[in-house]
Amino acid sequence: NAGVTQTPKFQVLKTGQSMTLQCAQDMNHEYMSWYRQDPGMGLRLIHYSVGAGITDQGEVPNGYNVSRSTTEDFPLRLLSAAPSQTSVYFCASSYSRRYEQYFGPGTRLTVT
Amino acid sequence: KQEVTQIPAALSVPEGENLVLNCSFTDSAIYNLQWFRQDPGKGLTSLLLIQSSQREQTSGRLNASLDKSSGRSTLYIAASQPGDSATYLCAVIGQETSGSRLTFGEGTQLTVNP
């Protein structure tokens, strides 16, 4: 049981490049979310999903896309990277809003 | 809009001391409250989850309480150890929100000195 896994752990991008941050969970959780963590701003929700095929925007969705084709995977796509997207990105999952949320180890992204 | 505040922002204590971390939230209509621990450069580790109908939860040396009507939660750490040094975050899920959106405080950075 690996829990929530994220790849890559570190990534450096140039402005304008695109990439996909991977997130997977093996706990059969319906709910999955993406957060970014920035100094002085805490953790903020980017996008979330309540099941395969269902996604919605969080607090800071601009510049990011998501899709959920399977229960296990919830990738986050950066369409055209900007320096403002330099951050640490965390994926989380849970059975439902009533239950404990589990976080992945994070991806540290730098955009130059 | 829900806001979560944690005081103090940083705390330094000698080993063995009992301590209390505070969390307050502005909207009492919450589903539950969760306490996390974050070590430098690492992800978040869940410590305790308190449902809105509960008053407290305990795990080992940790005890979390919830007073929903006053918008407060405390995390009590007994007999602190250097290994407890980390940032502690509290987060709530509001009843009005969809999905499992957590609203986080900015955390309390705890240092336990040997």
PDB file of N, CA and C in Angstrom, chain A residues 50-105:
ATOM      1  N   VAL A  50     -14.322  14.726  -7.301  1.00  0.00           N
ATOM      2  CA  VAL A  50     -15.102  13.911  -6.382  1.00  0.00           C
ATOM      3  C   VAL A  50     -15.362  12.523  -6.953  1.00  0.00           C
ATOM      4  N   GLY A  51     -14.700  12.198  -8.048  1.00  0.00           N
ATOM      5  CA  GLY A  51     -14.823  10.876  -8.645  1.00  0.00           C
ATOM      6  C   GLY A  51     -14.350  10.913 -10.087  1.00  0.00           C
ATOM      7  N   ALA A  52     -14.177   9.742 -10.671  1.00  0.00           N
ATOM      8  CA  ALA A  52     -13.714   9.667 -12.064  1.00  0.00           C
ATOM      9  C   ALA A  52     -14.678  10.429 -12.959  1.00  0.00           C
ATOM     10  N   GLY A  53     -14.105  11.294 -13.798  1.00  0.00           N
ATOM     11  CA  GLY A  53     -14.891  12.076 -14.734  1.00  0.00           C
ATOM     12  C   GLY A  53     -15.466  13.362 -14.190  1.00  0.00           C
ATOM     13  N   ILE A  54     -15.227  13.651 -12.882  1.00  0.00           N
ATOM     14  CA  ILE A  54     -15.809  14.841 -12.247  1.00  0.00           C
ATOM     15  C   ILE A  54     -14.694  15.676 -11.631  1.00  0.00           C
ATOM     16  N   THR A  55     -14.513  16.896 -12.150  1.00  0.00           N
ATOM     17  CA  THR A  55     -13.514  17.805 -11.593  1.00  0.00           C
ATOM     18  C   THR A  55     -14.121  19.189 -11.434  1.00  0.00           C
ATOM     19  N   ASP A  56     -13.503  19.993 -10.592  1.00  0.00           N
ATOM     20  CA  ASP A  56     -13.968  21.366 -10.401  1.00  0.00           C
ATOM     21  C   ASP A  56     -12.806  22.231  -9.948  1.00  0.00           C
ATOM     22  N   GLN A  57     -13.006  23.545 -10.075  1.00  0.00           N
ATOM     23  CA  GLN A  57     -11.955  24.496  -9.747  1.00  0.00           C
ATOM     24  C   GLN A  57     -11.933  24.791  -8.264  1.00  0.00           C
ATOM     25  N   GLY A  58     -10.719  25.054  -7.775  1.00  0.00           N
ATOM     26  CA  GLY A  58     -10.558  25.510  -6.413  1.00  0.00           C
ATOM     27  C   GLY A  58     -10.326  26.998  -6.366  1.00  0.00           C
ATOM     28  N   GLU A  59      -9.465  27.386  -5.451  1.00  0.00           N
ATOM     29  CA  GLU A  59      -9.229  28.807  -5.171  1.00  0.00           C
ATOM     30  C   GLU A  59      -8.329  29.476  -6.217  1.00  0.00           C
ATOM     31  N   VAL A  60      -7.342  28.752  -6.747  1.00  0.00           N
ATOM     32  CA  VAL A  60      -6.349  29.329  -7.660  1.00  0.00           C
ATOM     33  C   VAL A  60      -6.173  28.456  -8.902  1.00  0.00           C
ATOM     34  N   PRO A  61      -7.184  28.331  -9.765  1.00  0.00           N
ATOM     35  CA  PRO A  61      -7.117  27.379 -10.877  1.00  0.00           C
ATOM     36  C   PRO A  61      -6.431  27.887 -12.148  1.00  0.00           C
ATOM     37  N   ASN A  62      -6.216  29.221 -12.243  1.00  0.00           N
ATOM     38  CA  ASN A  62      -5.732  29.771 -13.523  1.00  0.00           C
ATOM     39  C   ASN A  62      -4.348  29.247 -13.869  1.00  0.00           C
ATOM     40  N   GLY A  63      -4.209  28.774 -15.123  1.00  0.00           N
ATOM     41  CA  GLY A  63      -2.931  28.270 -15.600  1.00  0.00           C
ATOM     42  C   GLY A  63      -2.766  26.771 -15.421  1.00  0.00           C
ATOM     43  N   TYR A  64      -3.783  26.120 -14.849  1.00  0.00           N
ATOM     44  CA  TYR A  64      -3.708  24.686 -14.578  1.00  0.00           C
ATOM     45  C   TYR A  64      -4.936  23.972 -15.153  1.00  0.00           C
ATOM     46  N   ASN A  65      -4.707  22.743 -15.641  1.00  0.00           N
ATOM     47  CA  ASN A  65      -5.803  21.884 -16.085  1.00  0.00           C
ATOM     48  C   ASN A  65      -5.720  20.541 -15.382  1.00  0.00           C
ATOM     49  N   VAL A  66      -6.885  19.905 -15.172  1.00  0.00           N
ATOM     50  CA  VAL A  66      -6.902  18.569 -14.601  1.00  0.00           C
ATOM     51  C   VAL A  66      -7.909  17.726 -15.363  1.00  0.00           C
ATOM     52  N   SER A  67      -7.760  16.415 -15.237  1.00  0.00           N
ATOM     53  CA  SER A  67      -8.747  15.460 -15.718  1.00  0.00           C
ATOM     54  C   SER A  67      -8.686  14.257 -14.791  1.00  0.00           C
ATOM     55  N   ARG A  68      -9.739  13.473 -14.760  1.00  0.00           N
ATOM     56  CA  ARG A  68      -9.768  12.288 -13.892  1.00  0.00           C
ATOM     57  C   ARG A  68     -10.439  11.164 -14.672  1.00  0.00           C
ATOM     58  N   SER A  69      -9.614  10.387 -15.360  1.00  0.00           N
ATOM     59  CA  SER A  69     -10.164   9.306 -16.179  1.00  0.00           C
ATOM     60  C   SER A  69     -10.273   8.002 -15.381  1.00  0.00           C
ATOM     61  N   THR A  70      -9.511   7.881 -14.301  1.00  0.00           N
ATOM     62  CA  THR A  70      -9.579   6.696 -13.455  1.00  0.00           C
ATOM     63  C   THR A  70      -9.684   7.134 -11.991  1.00  0.00           C
ATOM     64  N   THR A  71     -10.104   6.225 -11.116  1.00  0.00           N
ATOM     65  CA  THR A  71     -10.153   6.540  -9.688  1.00  0.00           C
ATOM     66  C   THR A  71      -8.761   6.786  -9.134  1.00  0.00           C
ATOM     67  N   GLU A  72      -7.759   6.085  -9.659  1.00  0.00           N
ATOM     68  CA  GLU A  72      -6.426   6.113  -9.073  1.00  0.00           C
ATOM     69  C   GLU A  72      -5.611   7.362  -9.406  1.00  0.00           C
ATOM     70  N   ASP A  73      -5.806   7.946 -10.578  1.00  0.00           N
ATOM     71  CA  ASP A  73      -4.894   8.978 -11.065  1.00  0.00           C
ATOM     72  C   ASP A  73      -5.562  10.344 -11.203  1.00  0.00           C
ATOM     73  N   PHE A  74      -4.791  11.380 -10.877  1.00  0.00           N
ATOM     74  CA  PHE A  74      -5.317  12.755 -10.973  1.00  0.00           C
ATOM     75  C   PHE A  74      -4.163  13.675 -11.377  1.00  0.00           C
ATOM     76  N   PRO A  75      -3.804  13.721 -12.655  1.00  0.00           N
ATOM     77  CA  PRO A  75      -2.684  14.551 -13.100  1.00  0.00           C
ATOM     78  C   PRO A  75      -3.042  16.033 -13.167  1.00  0.00           C
ATOM     79  N   LEU A  76      -2.034  16.858 -12.912  1.00  0.00           N
ATOM     80  CA  LEU A  76      -2.176  18.320 -12.979  1.00  0.00           C
ATOM     81  C   LEU A  76      -1.297  18.825 -14.113  1.00  0.00           C
ATOM     82  N   ARG A  77      -1.898  19.524 -15.058  1.00  0.00           N
ATOM     83  CA  ARG A  77      -1.156  20.023 -16.226  1.00  0.00           C
ATOM     84  C   ARG A  77      -0.940  21.522 -16.125  1.00  0.00           C
ATOM     85  N   LEU A  78       0.315  21.929 -16.308  1.00  0.00           N
ATOM     86  CA  LEU A  78       0.653  23.348 -16.433  1.00  0.00           C
ATOM     87  C   LEU A  78       0.715  23.639 -17.919  1.00  0.00           C
ATOM     88  N   LEU A  79      -0.102  24.569 -18.376  1.00  0.00           N
ATOM     89  CA  LEU A  79      -0.269  24.791 -19.805  1.00  0.00           C
ATOM     90  C   LEU A  79       0.881  25.593 -20.407  1.00  0.00           C
ATOM     91  N   SER A  80       1.277  26.662 -19.738  1.00  0.00           N
ATOM     92  CA  SER A  80       2.368  27.513 -20.191  1.00  0.00           C
ATOM     93  C   SER A  80       2.989  28.111 -18.929  1.00  0.00           C
ATOM     94  N   ALA A  81       4.050  27.472 -18.449  1.00  0.00           N
ATOM     95  CA  ALA A  81       4.581  27.798 -17.130  1.00  0.00           C
ATOM     96  C   ALA A  81       5.006  29.265 -17.006  1.00  0.00           C
ATOM     97  N   ALA A  82       4.730  29.831 -15.822  1.00  0.00           N
ATOM     98  CA  ALA A  82       5.109  31.201 -15.500  1.00  0.00           C
ATOM     99  C   ALA A  82       5.865  31.200 -14.175  1.00  0.00           C
ATOM    100  N   PRO A  83       6.762  32.181 -13.966  1.00  0.00           N
ATOM    101  CA  PRO A  83       7.509  32.227 -12.694  1.00  0.00           C
ATOM    102  C   PRO A  83       6.596  32.231 -11.469  1.00  0.00           C
ATOM    103  N   SER A  84       5.376  32.773 -11.600  1.00  0.00           N
ATOM    104  CA  SER A  84       4.430  32.790 -10.477  1.00  0.00           C
ATOM    105  C   SER A  84       3.957  31.385 -10.081  1.00  0.00           C
ATOM    106  N   GLN A  85       4.234  30.400 -10.914  1.00  0.00           N
ATOM    107  CA  GLN A  85       3.854  29.024 -10.599  1.00  0.00           C
ATOM    108  C   GLN A  85       4.968  28.261  -9.880  1.00  0.00           C
ATOM    109  N   THR A  86       6.067  28.950  -9.606  1.00  0.00           N
ATOM    110  CA  THR A  86       7.103  28.373  -8.752  1.00  0.00           C
ATOM    111  C   THR A  86       6.504  28.122  -7.376  1.00  0.00           C
ATOM    112  N   SER A  87       6.519  26.868  -6.932  1.00  0.00           N
ATOM    113  CA  SER A  87       5.820  26.508  -5.709  1.00  0.00           C
ATOM    114  C   SER A  87       6.102  25.036  -5.395  1.00  0.00           C
ATOM    115  N   VAL A  88       5.562  24.589  -4.265  1.00  0.00           N
ATOM    116  CA  VAL A  88       5.539  23.165  -3.951  1.00  0.00           C
ATOM    117  C   VAL A  88       4.101  22.693  -4.118  1.00  0.00           C
ATOM    118  N   TYR A  89       3.924  21.632  -4.878  1.00  0.00           N
ATOM    119  CA  TYR A  89       2.586  21.138  -5.204  1.00  0.00           C
ATOM    120  C   TYR A  89       2.314  19.825  -4.479  1.00  0.00           C
ATOM    121  N   PHE A  90       1.164  19.768  -3.829  1.00  0.00           N
ATOM    122  CA  PHE A  90       0.764  18.576  -3.093  1.00  0.00           C
ATOM    123  C   PHE A  90      -0.547  18.038  -3.623  1.00  0.00           C
ATOM    124  N   CYS A  91      -0.608  16.719  -3.718  1.00  0.00           N
ATOM    125  CA  CYS A  91      -1.825  16.012  -4.072  1.00  0.00           C
ATOM    126  C   CYS A  91      -2.372  15.355  -2.800  1.00  0.00           C
ATOM    127  N   ALA A  92      -3.687  15.310  -2.676  1.00  0.00           N
ATOM    128  CA  ALA A  92      -4.314  14.718  -1.494  1.00  0.00           C
ATOM    129  C   ALA A  92      -5.487  13.861  -1.923  1.00  0.00           C
ATOM    130  N   SER A  93      -5.832  12.874  -1.081  1.00  0.00           N
ATOM    131  CA  SER A  93      -6.993  12.040  -1.380  1.00  0.00           C
ATOM    132  C   SER A  93      -7.705  11.632  -0.102  1.00  0.00           C
ATOM    133  N   SER A  94      -9.006  11.287  -0.239  1.00  0.00           N
ATOM    134  CA  SER A  94      -9.796  10.798   0.891  1.00  0.00           C
ATOM    135  C   SER A  94     -11.000  10.044   0.358  1.00  0.00           C
ATOM    136  N   TYR A  95     -11.637   9.234   1.245  1.00  0.00           N
ATOM    137  CA  TYR A  95     -12.857   8.529   0.847  1.00  0.00           C
ATOM    138  C   TYR A  95     -13.972   9.523   0.545  1.00  0.00           C
ATOM    139  N   SER A  96     -14.117  10.506   1.421  1.00  0.00           N
ATOM    140  CA  SER A  96     -15.142  11.529   1.262  1.00  0.00           C
ATOM    141  C   SER A  96     -14.769  12.678   2.173  1.00  0.00           C
ATOM    142  N   ARG A  97     -15.574  13.712   2.232  1.00  0.00           N
ATOM    143  CA  ARG A  97     -15.255  14.869   3.043  1.00  0.00           C
ATOM    144  C   ARG A  97     -15.311  14.541   4.533  1.00  0.00           C
ATOM    145  N   ARG A  98     -15.935  13.443   4.904  1.00  0.00           N
ATOM    146  CA  ARG A  98     -16.012  13.101   6.326  1.00  0.00           C
ATOM    147  C   ARG A  98     -14.736  12.450   6.845  1.00  0.00           C
ATOM    148  N   TYR A  99     -13.898  12.009   5.909  1.00  0.00           N
ATOM    149  CA  TYR A  99     -12.771  11.184   6.314  1.00  0.00           C
ATOM    150  C   TYR A  99     -11.444  11.922   6.214  1.00  0.00           C
ATOM    151  N   GLU A 100     -10.466  11.328   6.856  1.00  0.00           N
ATOM    152  CA  GLU A 100      -9.111  11.856   6.902  1.00  0.00           C
ATOM    153  C   GLU A 100      -8.559  12.019   5.490  1.00  0.00           C
ATOM    154  N   GLN A 101      -7.813  13.109   5.291  1.00  0.00           N
ATOM    155  CA  GLN A 101      -7.166  13.307   4.000  1.00  0.00           C
ATOM    156  C   GLN A 101      -5.702  12.931   4.106  1.00  0.00           C
ATOM    157  N   TYR A 102      -5.208  12.301   3.035  1.00  0.00           N
ATOM    158  CA  TYR A 102      -3.819  11.860   2.978  1.00  0.00           C
ATOM    159  C   TYR A 102      -3.112  12.628   1.871  1.00  0.00           C
ATOM    160  N   PHE A 103      -1.908  13.086   2.194  1.00  0.00           N
ATOM    161  CA  PHE A 103      -1.141  13.896   1.253  1.00  0.00           C
ATOM    162  C   PHE A 103       0.049  13.125   0.697  1.00  0.00           C
ATOM    163  N   GLY A 104       0.395  13.454  -0.547  1.00  0.00           N
ATOM    164  CA  GLY A 104       1.607  12.936  -1.152  1.00  0.00           C
ATOM    165  C   GLY A 104       2.828  13.707  -0.679  1.00  0.00           C
ATOM    166  N   PRO A 105       4.032  13.294  -1.111  1.00  0.00           N
ATOM    167  CA  PRO A 105       5.274  13.919  -0.648  1.00  0.00           C
ATOM    168  C   PRO A 105       5.572  15.257  -1.308  1.00  0.00           C
TER     169      PRO A 105
END
